[in-house]
Amino acid sequence: MSEIPAELRYRQSHEWVRVDGDVAVVGITDHAQDAMGDLVYVELPDVGQVFAAGDEAGVVESVKAASDIYAPVSGEITEINEALDDEPELVNNDPYAGGWLFKIKMADDGELKEMLTADQYQEQIDSE
Amino acid sequence: MGQRTPLYDAHLAAGAKMVDFGGWDMPIHYGSQLEEHHAVRQGVGLFDVSHMTVVDVAGKDTRAYLRRLLANDLDKVGEGRALYTCMLNERGGVVDDLIVYKIAADQARLVVNCATRDKDLDWMEKQAGGFAVDIQERPDLAMLAVQGPKARAFLQDLVCDDARAALGELPFFGFAQVGSWLIARTGYTGEDGAEIILPGDKAPELWQRLTDAGARPAGLGARDTLRLEAGLNLYGNDMDDGVTPWEANLGWTVALDDPDRDFVGRAALETQKQKDHPVLRGLVLEGKGVLRPHQGVHVAGGSIGPDGETTSGTFSPTLGQAIAFARLPAGTTGTVEVEIRNKRLKAHVVKPPFVKNGKAAYKTI
């Protein structure tokens, strides 16, 4: 069973969001990292880049395959997790904390309501 | 549900993630492909390769038949030796690559790929016309690969006296039959070790004995990164029915020495040998990123579109860099650019293997 923290919001494409004031911290879920296998490369956006919700914002690559990362909410990138450059395995080992990917200053926190709750995300992966 | 090897339950018990592979339910990894890869490079890894198709050929025309069927010449080796070879179609394209074990003058065993099983068996039957041979698939047999720098010594401690003695004496690509086992010093990882072909009902007990003693189960994921690091081709990726050995860096497996040996595809190969043709080379990505199959490759002074294409590509766990095979125009050397998500990244053209004895071994060309 993969871990799905109750306090986070989720996108169908397996990103999670933790809200910290007007900043959304973004990562990929435990379920997603488990399905990808060992990550070996993470391509992150640049600080200052602006995305609309649903835009491609990065790529995670495992030994098996590459998978796009989508911006779950609209806004500007304020910080990226530079530790992943040397240690992409942080995403496997600690997907909800040390393995975060980037932070977005949210343009519209109303978009959070469109995202899945932990229960809804659980239902989605149960039905996959 | 796919076909299952006799070790299916053992894989589940070991925590395997199972995937479909050529119609078989096989372990892709048991938790961490990277750790399994390193276990094989540094210690002892254990693979279930029972999905491979084992075919026995027997009869008085075995020698003549296999010298017709196979591009490599079985006369190059004595009894008790194995040979890596392709079987080709009339155009010189690779029907499959395989290992043939020369058991006796009138008896041999072939291990071919599972994804091409039906095609291979049909082709072998078709080519057998006029030869007194019996071709028998052996679905009753299982196959384990024990691979790693410590694999042979490890195995010797766990098998009967006869098998222990055989393992100590086997040359590279040699094999011995001990009871119902065929033990060969072969593999698909670039490491020392052995492959054991044995009755399927005996396989779970051997698997258990080896894992209890510390061999690490390794899945098809690690098998793929290990073989690519070792510079070994994968059928379906690096060559197929439309690609000749010259175009797949397999020229060393084609035996043209005996002018009287008319193997299938020989005429086409001799014609192509006189001309310029694409070649398969290694690539090492200079910066960060991961190479994958079917990425476009641009050579210096080439055309606007891609001049070549990667056929296999991965992140090399041993080198910590991306590596690939690519089919390129003849004479390509130096640096090329690979298309990765609309960017062009620099890669060096190299001669595989990428890794030998656990270290970088490629030469830039």
Coordinates of C-alpha atoms in Angstrom, one line a residue:
Chain A
M1 CA 0.0 0.0 0.0
S2 CA 1.4 3.4 -0.9
E3 CA 1.2 6.3 1.5
I4 CA -1.3 9.1 0.7
P5 CA -1.1 11.9 3.4
A6 CA -4.6 13.3 4.2
E7 CA -3.5 16.9 4.4
L8 CA -2.2 17.1 0.7
R9 CA -4.1 17.7 -2.5
Y10 CA -3.5 15.6 -5.6
R11 CA -3.6 15.8 -9.4
Q12 CA -4.8 12.9 -11.5
S13 CA -1.4 12.8 -13.1
H14 CA 0.1 11.8 -9.6
E15 CA 1.5 15.2 -8.4
W16 CA 0.9 16.3 -4.9
V17 CA 0.6 19.8 -3.5
R18 CA 1.3 21.1 0.0
V19 CA 0.0 24.6 0.7
D20 CA 2.2 26.9 2.6
G21 CA 0.5 30.4 2.6
D22 CA 0.4 31.5 -1.1
V23 CA 3.0 29.0 -2.1
A24 CA 2.3 25.4 -3.3
V25 CA 5.0 22.9 -2.8
V26 CA 4.9 20.2 -5.5
G27 CA 6.1 16.6 -5.7
I28 CA 5.1 13.2 -7.0
T29 CA 3.2 10.7 -5.0
D30 CA 4.5 7.5 -3.3
H31 CA 2.4 5.6 -5.8
A32 CA 4.0 7.4 -8.7
Q33 CA 7.5 6.9 -7.6
D34 CA 6.9 3.2 -6.9
A35 CA 5.4 2.7 -10.3
M36 CA 8.4 4.5 -12.0
G37 CA 11.1 2.6 -10.1
D38 CA 14.5 4.0 -9.3
L39 CA 14.7 7.6 -10.5
V40 CA 18.0 8.6 -12.1
Y41 CA 17.3 12.1 -13.5
V42 CA 15.0 14.9 -12.7
E43 CA 14.6 17.9 -15.0
L44 CA 13.1 20.8 -13.1
P45 CA 11.8 24.2 -14.3
D46 CA 13.8 27.4 -13.9
V47 CA 13.0 29.8 -11.0
G48 CA 10.9 32.6 -12.4
Q49 CA 9.2 30.5 -15.0
V50 CA 5.4 31.0 -15.1
F51 CA 3.0 28.1 -15.8
A52 CA -0.7 27.7 -16.2
A53 CA -2.3 24.7 -14.3
G54 CA -1.7 21.6 -16.4
D55 CA 1.4 22.9 -18.3
E56 CA 4.4 20.6 -18.5
A57 CA 6.9 21.8 -15.9
G58 CA 9.5 19.1 -15.7
V59 CA 10.4 15.5 -16.3
V60 CA 11.3 12.6 -14.0
E61 CA 13.3 9.8 -15.5
S62 CA 13.7 6.3 -14.0
V63 CA 15.9 3.6 -15.4
K64 CA 12.8 2.4 -17.2
A65 CA 11.0 5.4 -18.5
A66 CA 10.5 9.2 -18.6
S67 CA 7.4 10.8 -17.2
D68 CA 6.2 14.4 -17.5
I69 CA 5.5 16.5 -14.5
Y70 CA 2.6 19.0 -14.8
A71 CA 2.1 22.2 -12.8
P72 CA -0.9 21.4 -10.6
V73 CA -1.7 25.1 -10.2
S74 CA -1.0 28.3 -12.1
G75 CA 1.8 30.6 -10.9
E76 CA 5.5 31.4 -10.8
I77 CA 8.3 29.0 -9.8
T78 CA 10.0 30.5 -6.7
E79 CA 12.3 27.6 -5.7
I80 CA 13.4 24.2 -7.0
N81 CA 14.9 21.3 -5.1
E82 CA 18.5 21.5 -6.3
A83 CA 19.4 18.4 -4.1
L84 CA 17.7 16.3 -6.8
D85 CA 20.4 17.1 -9.3
D86 CA 22.8 14.8 -7.4
E87 CA 20.3 12.7 -5.5
P88 CA 17.3 11.9 -7.7
E89 CA 16.7 8.9 -5.4
L90 CA 15.3 11.3 -2.8
V91 CA 12.1 11.2 -4.7
N92 CA 12.0 7.4 -4.2
N93 CA 13.0 7.4 -0.6
D94 CA 11.1 10.4 0.7
P95 CA 8.5 11.5 -1.9
Y96 CA 6.5 13.8 0.4
A97 CA 9.4 15.6 2.1
G98 CA 13.0 15.5 1.0
G99 CA 11.9 14.5 -2.5
W100 CA 9.8 17.6 -3.3
L101 CA 10.3 19.1 -6.8
F102 CA 9.5 22.8 -6.9
K103 CA 7.5 25.6 -5.3
I104 CA 4.9 27.7 -7.1
K105 CA 3.6 31.1 -6.0
M106 CA 0.0 30.5 -6.7
A107 CA -1.9 33.0 -9.0
D108 CA -5.3 31.6 -7.9
D109 CA -5.7 29.4 -4.9
G110 CA -9.2 28.7 -6.0
E111 CA -7.6 26.1 -8.3
L112 CA -6.8 24.0 -5.3
K113 CA -10.6 23.2 -5.1
E114 CA -10.3 21.5 -8.5
M115 CA -7.7 19.1 -7.1
L116 CA -8.3 15.6 -5.6
T117 CA -8.5 15.0 -1.9
A118 CA -6.5 12.1 -0.4
D119 CA -9.7 9.9 -0.5
Q120 CA -10.4 10.8 -4.1
Y121 CA -6.8 10.1 -5.1
Q122 CA -7.0 6.7 -3.3
E123 CA -10.1 5.9 -5.3
Q124 CA -8.4 6.8 -8.5
I125 CA -5.4 4.6 -8.0
D126 CA -7.7 1.7 -6.8
S127 CA -9.5 1.9 -10.1
E128 CA -6.4 2.0 -12.2
Chain B
M1 CA -2.8 -13.8 -17.6
G2 CA 0.5 -14.7 -19.2
Q3 CA 2.6 -17.8 -19.1
R4 CA 4.4 -18.5 -15.8
T5 CA 7.8 -20.1 -15.2
P6 CA 8.2 -22.7 -12.4
L7 CA 9.6 -19.8 -10.3
Y8 CA 6.5 -17.6 -10.5
D9 CA 5.6 -18.1 -6.8
A10 CA 9.2 -17.6 -5.7
H11 CA 9.2 -14.2 -7.5
L12 CA 6.0 -13.1 -5.7
A13 CA 7.5 -14.3 -2.4
A14 CA 10.6 -12.2 -3.1
G15 CA 8.5 -9.1 -3.6
A16 CA 8.7 -9.0 -7.4
K17 CA 6.9 -6.4 -9.5
M18 CA 5.6 -8.6 -12.4
V19 CA 5.2 -7.4 -16.0
D20 CA 4.3 -9.0 -19.3
F21 CA 7.3 -9.9 -21.3
G22 CA 6.7 -11.6 -24.6
G23 CA 3.6 -13.3 -23.2
W24 CA 5.2 -14.3 -19.9
D25 CA 4.6 -12.9 -16.4
M26 CA 8.2 -12.0 -15.4
P27 CA 9.8 -10.0 -12.6
I28 CA 10.9 -6.5 -13.8
H29 CA 12.5 -5.9 -10.4
Y30 CA 12.2 -6.9 -6.7
G31 CA 12.2 -3.4 -5.2
S32 CA 15.2 -1.7 -6.7
Q33 CA 16.5 -2.2 -10.2
L34 CA 19.6 -0.2 -9.4
E35 CA 20.5 -2.3 -6.3
E36 CA 20.0 -5.5 -8.3
H37 CA 22.3 -4.1 -11.0
H38 CA 25.0 -3.3 -8.6
A39 CA 24.7 -6.7 -6.9
V40 CA 25.5 -8.4 -10.2
R41 CA 28.5 -6.1 -10.9
Q42 CA 29.9 -6.5 -7.4
G43 CA 28.6 -9.9 -5.9
V44 CA 26.1 -12.5 -7.1
G45 CA 22.8 -11.9 -8.8
L46 CA 20.2 -14.5 -9.7
F47 CA 18.0 -14.3 -12.8
D48 CA 15.1 -16.5 -13.8
V49 CA 15.4 -16.8 -17.6
S50 CA 13.1 -19.8 -18.0
H51 CA 11.0 -17.7 -20.5
M52 CA 13.7 -18.2 -23.1
T53 CA 12.9 -20.9 -25.6
V54 CA 15.1 -24.0 -25.5
V55 CA 15.2 -26.1 -28.7
D56 CA 17.1 -29.4 -29.1
V57 CA 18.3 -30.5 -32.5
A58 CA 19.3 -34.1 -33.0
G59 CA 19.9 -36.5 -35.9
K60 CA 22.7 -37.5 -38.3
D61 CA 22.4 -34.2 -40.3
T62 CA 22.7 -32.0 -37.2
R63 CA 26.1 -30.6 -38.2
A64 CA 25.1 -29.9 -41.9
Y65 CA 21.7 -28.4 -40.9
L66 CA 23.2 -26.0 -38.3
R67 CA 26.0 -25.0 -40.7
R68 CA 23.2 -24.1 -43.1
L69 CA 20.9 -22.4 -40.6
L70 CA 23.4 -20.3 -38.6
A71 CA 25.7 -17.5 -39.7
N72 CA 28.4 -18.5 -37.3
D73 CA 30.1 -21.8 -37.9
L74 CA 29.6 -24.5 -35.3
D75 CA 32.8 -26.2 -36.7
K76 CA 34.7 -23.4 -35.0
V77 CA 34.1 -25.0 -31.6
G78 CA 34.4 -28.5 -30.2
E79 CA 31.9 -30.5 -28.2
G80 CA 31.2 -29.0 -24.8
R81 CA 31.4 -25.5 -26.2
A82 CA 28.8 -22.9 -26.9
L83 CA 28.7 -20.3 -29.7
Y84 CA 26.8 -17.0 -30.0
T85 CA 25.3 -16.6 -33.5
C86 CA 22.5 -15.2 -35.6
M87 CA 20.2 -17.1 -37.9
L88 CA 19.5 -15.0 -40.9
N89 CA 16.8 -14.7 -43.6
E90 CA 17.7 -14.8 -47.4
R91 CA 18.2 -11.0 -47.3
G92 CA 20.8 -11.3 -44.5
G93 CA 18.3 -9.8 -41.9
V94 CA 18.5 -11.3 -38.4
V95 CA 15.6 -13.8 -37.7
D96 CA 17.0 -14.1 -34.2
D97 CA 20.2 -14.2 -32.2
L98 CA 20.9 -17.3 -30.1
I99 CA 23.4 -19.4 -28.2
V100 CA 24.0 -22.9 -29.6
Y101 CA 25.5 -25.6 -27.3
K102 CA 27.4 -28.3 -29.2
I103 CA 26.6 -31.4 -27.3
A104 CA 27.8 -34.0 -29.8
A105 CA 28.4 -34.4 -33.5
D106 CA 24.7 -35.2 -33.9
Q107 CA 23.2 -33.2 -31.1
A108 CA 22.9 -29.5 -30.2
R109 CA 20.8 -27.3 -28.0
L110 CA 19.7 -23.8 -29.1
V111 CA 18.4 -21.1 -26.7
V112 CA 16.4 -18.5 -28.6
N113 CA 14.3 -15.5 -27.6
C114 CA 10.8 -16.0 -26.2
A115 CA 9.3 -13.1 -28.1
T116 CA 10.3 -14.7 -31.4
R117 CA 9.5 -18.3 -30.4
D118 CA 6.8 -19.0 -33.0
K119 CA 8.7 -17.3 -35.9
D120 CA 11.9 -19.1 -34.9
L121 CA 10.4 -22.6 -34.7
D122 CA 8.6 -22.1 -38.0
W123 CA 11.9 -20.9 -39.6
M124 CA 13.9 -23.8 -38.2
E125 CA 11.3 -26.3 -39.5
K126 CA 11.2 -24.7 -42.9
Q127 CA 15.0 -24.8 -43.2
A128 CA 15.1 -28.4 -42.1
G129 CA 13.7 -29.7 -45.4
G130 CA 16.1 -32.3 -46.8
F131 CA 18.0 -32.7 -43.5
A132 CA 17.7 -35.8 -41.3
V133 CA 17.2 -33.8 -38.0
D134 CA 14.6 -33.9 -35.2
I135 CA 13.7 -30.4 -33.8
Q136 CA 12.2 -30.5 -30.4
E137 CA 11.2 -27.6 -28.2
R138 CA 11.8 -28.2 -24.5
P139 CA 9.2 -26.3 -22.5
D140 CA 9.8 -28.8 -19.6
L141 CA 13.2 -27.1 -18.9
A142 CA 13.8 -24.0 -16.7
M143 CA 16.9 -21.8 -16.9
L144 CA 18.6 -19.8 -14.1
A145 CA 21.5 -17.4 -14.6
V146 CA 23.9 -16.9 -11.7
Q147 CA 25.9 -13.8 -12.6
G148 CA 28.6 -11.7 -10.9
P149 CA 32.3 -11.6 -10.2
K150 CA 31.7 -14.0 -7.2
A151 CA 29.1 -16.2 -9.0
R152 CA 31.1 -19.2 -9.9
A153 CA 32.8 -19.6 -6.5
F154 CA 29.5 -19.0 -4.9
L155 CA 27.8 -21.7 -7.0
Q156 CA 30.6 -24.2 -6.4
D157 CA 29.8 -24.2 -2.6
L158 CA 26.2 -25.1 -3.2
V159 CA 26.2 -27.9 -5.8
C160 CA 27.1 -31.6 -6.0
D161 CA 30.8 -32.7 -6.5
D162 CA 30.5 -33.3 -10.2
A163 CA 29.0 -29.8 -10.8
R164 CA 31.5 -28.2 -8.6
A165 CA 34.4 -29.8 -10.5
A166 CA 32.8 -28.8 -13.8
L167 CA 32.3 -25.2 -12.7
G168 CA 36.0 -25.0 -11.7
E169 CA 37.2 -26.2 -15.1
L170 CA 34.8 -24.6 -17.6
P171 CA 36.4 -22.2 -20.0
F172 CA 34.4 -19.1 -21.1
F173 CA 31.5 -20.3 -23.2
G174 CA 32.2 -23.9 -22.2
F175 CA 29.5 -26.1 -20.7
A176 CA 29.1 -29.5 -19.0
Q177 CA 26.2 -31.9 -18.6
V178 CA 25.8 -33.1 -15.0
G179 CA 22.9 -35.5 -14.6
S180 CA 19.8 -33.6 -15.9
W181 CA 21.5 -30.2 -15.7
L182 CA 23.4 -28.4 -18.4
I183 CA 25.8 -25.9 -16.7
A184 CA 27.3 -23.3 -19.0
R185 CA 29.7 -20.5 -18.4
T186 CA 27.6 -18.0 -20.4
G187 CA 25.4 -15.1 -19.6
Y188 CA 24.0 -11.7 -20.7
T189 CA 25.5 -9.3 -18.1
G190 CA 29.2 -9.0 -19.0
E191 CA 30.1 -10.7 -15.7
D192 CA 31.5 -14.1 -15.0
G193 CA 29.0 -16.7 -13.9
A194 CA 26.9 -19.6 -15.2
E195 CA 23.6 -20.4 -16.8
I196 CA 22.0 -23.6 -15.6
I197 CA 19.3 -25.4 -17.7
L198 CA 17.5 -27.9 -15.6
P199 CA 14.1 -29.7 -15.3
G200 CA 11.5 -27.1 -14.4
D201 CA 10.3 -29.1 -11.4
K202 CA 13.8 -28.9 -9.9
A203 CA 14.2 -25.2 -10.4
P204 CA 12.3 -23.9 -7.3
E205 CA 14.5 -25.9 -4.9
L206 CA 17.7 -24.6 -6.6
W207 CA 16.4 -21.0 -6.5
Q208 CA 15.7 -21.3 -2.8
R209 CA 19.1 -22.8 -2.1
L210 CA 20.8 -20.0 -4.0
T211 CA 18.8 -17.1 -2.5
D212 CA 19.2 -18.6 1.0
A213 CA 22.9 -18.5 0.5
G214 CA 22.8 -14.8 -0.4
A215 CA 22.3 -14.6 -4.2
R216 CA 20.3 -11.5 -4.9
P217 CA 17.2 -12.0 -7.2
A218 CA 17.5 -9.6 -10.1
G219 CA 14.8 -8.8 -12.6
L220 CA 14.5 -8.1 -16.3
G221 CA 15.1 -4.4 -15.7
A222 CA 18.6 -5.0 -14.3
R223 CA 19.2 -7.6 -17.0
D224 CA 18.6 -4.9 -19.6
T225 CA 21.0 -2.2 -18.1
L226 CA 23.6 -4.9 -17.5
R227 CA 23.6 -6.2 -21.0
L228 CA 23.7 -2.7 -22.5
E229 CA 26.7 -1.7 -20.3
A230 CA 28.3 -5.0 -21.5
G231 CA 27.8 -4.0 -25.1
L232 CA 25.4 -6.9 -25.8
N233 CA 22.6 -6.5 -28.4
L234 CA 18.9 -7.0 -27.7
Y235 CA 16.8 -8.6 -30.4
G236 CA 13.9 -6.4 -31.5
N237 CA 15.8 -3.2 -30.4
D238 CA 19.2 -3.4 -31.9
M239 CA 18.5 -5.8 -34.8
D240 CA 15.5 -7.5 -36.5
D241 CA 14.5 -9.1 -39.8
G242 CA 15.4 -6.0 -41.7
V243 CA 18.8 -5.4 -40.2
T244 CA 22.0 -7.4 -41.1
P245 CA 24.8 -8.4 -38.7
W246 CA 27.0 -5.8 -40.5
E247 CA 24.5 -3.1 -39.5
A248 CA 24.2 -4.4 -35.9
N249 CA 27.9 -4.6 -34.8
L250 CA 27.6 -8.4 -35.1
G251 CA 30.1 -8.9 -37.9
W252 CA 32.3 -10.9 -35.5
T253 CA 29.6 -13.6 -35.4
V254 CA 29.5 -14.2 -39.1
A255 CA 31.9 -16.9 -40.3
L256 CA 32.9 -16.5 -44.0
D257 CA 36.1 -18.5 -43.8
D258 CA 34.8 -21.7 -45.4
P259 CA 33.9 -20.7 -49.0
D260 CA 31.9 -23.9 -49.4
R261 CA 29.6 -23.3 -46.5
D262 CA 26.4 -21.8 -47.9
F263 CA 24.5 -20.6 -44.9
V264 CA 21.2 -18.8 -45.3
G265 CA 21.8 -15.1 -46.0
R266 CA 25.4 -15.5 -47.0
A267 CA 25.0 -14.1 -50.6
A268 CA 23.2 -11.0 -49.3
L269 CA 25.9 -10.4 -46.7
E270 CA 28.7 -10.7 -49.1
T271 CA 27.1 -8.2 -51.4
Q272 CA 26.5 -5.7 -48.6
K273 CA 30.0 -6.1 -47.3
Q274 CA 31.3 -4.4 -50.4
K275 CA 29.2 -1.3 -49.9
D276 CA 28.8 1.5 -47.5
H277 CA 26.1 0.6 -44.9
P278 CA 24.9 2.0 -41.6
V279 CA 26.7 0.7 -38.5
L280 CA 25.8 0.3 -34.8
R281 CA 27.9 2.2 -32.4
G282 CA 27.9 3.1 -28.8
L283 CA 27.0 6.6 -27.5
V284 CA 27.9 8.2 -24.1
L285 CA 25.9 11.3 -23.3
E286 CA 28.2 14.1 -22.2
G287 CA 25.9 15.9 -19.7
K288 CA 22.9 14.9 -17.6
G289 CA 19.9 13.2 -19.0
V290 CA 18.8 9.7 -20.1
L291 CA 19.1 8.2 -23.6
R292 CA 16.2 6.0 -24.8
P293 CA 15.5 4.0 -27.9
H294 CA 14.3 5.8 -31.0
Q295 CA 15.9 9.2 -30.3
G296 CA 17.2 11.0 -33.4
V297 CA 20.9 11.4 -33.8
H298 CA 22.6 14.2 -35.8
V299 CA 26.1 13.9 -37.1
A300 CA 28.5 16.8 -37.9
G301 CA 27.8 18.0 -41.5
G302 CA 24.7 15.8 -41.7
S303 CA 21.3 16.6 -43.2
I304 CA 18.6 18.6 -41.6
G305 CA 16.7 15.6 -40.4
P306 CA 18.2 13.0 -38.1
D307 CA 21.1 11.0 -39.7
G308 CA 20.6 8.1 -37.3
E309 CA 18.7 6.7 -34.4
T310 CA 19.3 5.2 -31.0
T311 CA 18.2 1.6 -30.8
S312 CA 18.7 0.9 -27.1
G313 CA 19.4 3.6 -24.5
T314 CA 19.4 3.8 -20.7
F315 CA 21.1 5.3 -17.7
S316 CA 24.2 3.3 -16.9
P317 CA 24.1 2.6 -13.1
T318 CA 27.9 1.8 -13.2
L319 CA 29.0 4.9 -15.0
G320 CA 26.4 7.3 -13.7
Q321 CA 25.9 8.5 -17.3
A322 CA 23.4 7.8 -20.1
I323 CA 24.5 5.3 -22.7
A324 CA 23.0 4.0 -25.9
F325 CA 23.5 2.0 -29.1
A326 CA 22.7 4.0 -32.2
R327 CA 22.5 3.1 -35.9
L328 CA 24.7 5.7 -37.7
P329 CA 26.1 6.4 -41.1
A330 CA 29.3 4.5 -41.9
G331 CA 32.4 6.3 -40.6
T332 CA 30.7 8.4 -37.9
T333 CA 33.2 9.4 -35.3
G334 CA 33.7 12.0 -32.6
T335 CA 30.7 13.9 -31.3
V336 CA 27.1 13.7 -32.3
E337 CA 23.9 15.3 -31.1
V338 CA 20.9 13.4 -29.7
E339 CA 17.4 14.8 -29.8
I340 CA 15.9 14.6 -26.3
R341 CA 12.5 16.3 -25.9
N342 CA 13.3 18.9 -28.6
K343 CA 16.7 19.7 -27.3
R344 CA 20.0 18.5 -28.9
L345 CA 22.4 17.1 -26.4
K346 CA 26.1 16.2 -27.1
A347 CA 27.2 12.5 -27.0
H348 CA 30.5 10.8 -27.8
V349 CA 30.7 8.0 -30.3
V350 CA 32.3 5.0 -28.7
K351 CA 33.2 1.3 -29.2
P352 CA 31.4 -0.9 -26.6
P353 CA 31.5 -2.5 -24.2
F354 CA 30.8 0.5 -21.9
V355 CA 31.7 -1.4 -18.8
K356 CA 34.1 -4.3 -18.1
N357 CA 35.2 -5.7 -14.7
G358 CA 32.9 -3.1 -13.0
K359 CA 34.7 -0.1 -14.6
A360 CA 34.4 2.1 -17.6
A361 CA 35.8 0.3 -20.6
Y362 CA 34.7 2.1 -23.8
K363 CA 37.0 3.7 -26.3
T364 CA 36.0 6.9 -28.1
I365 CA 36.2 6.7 -31.9

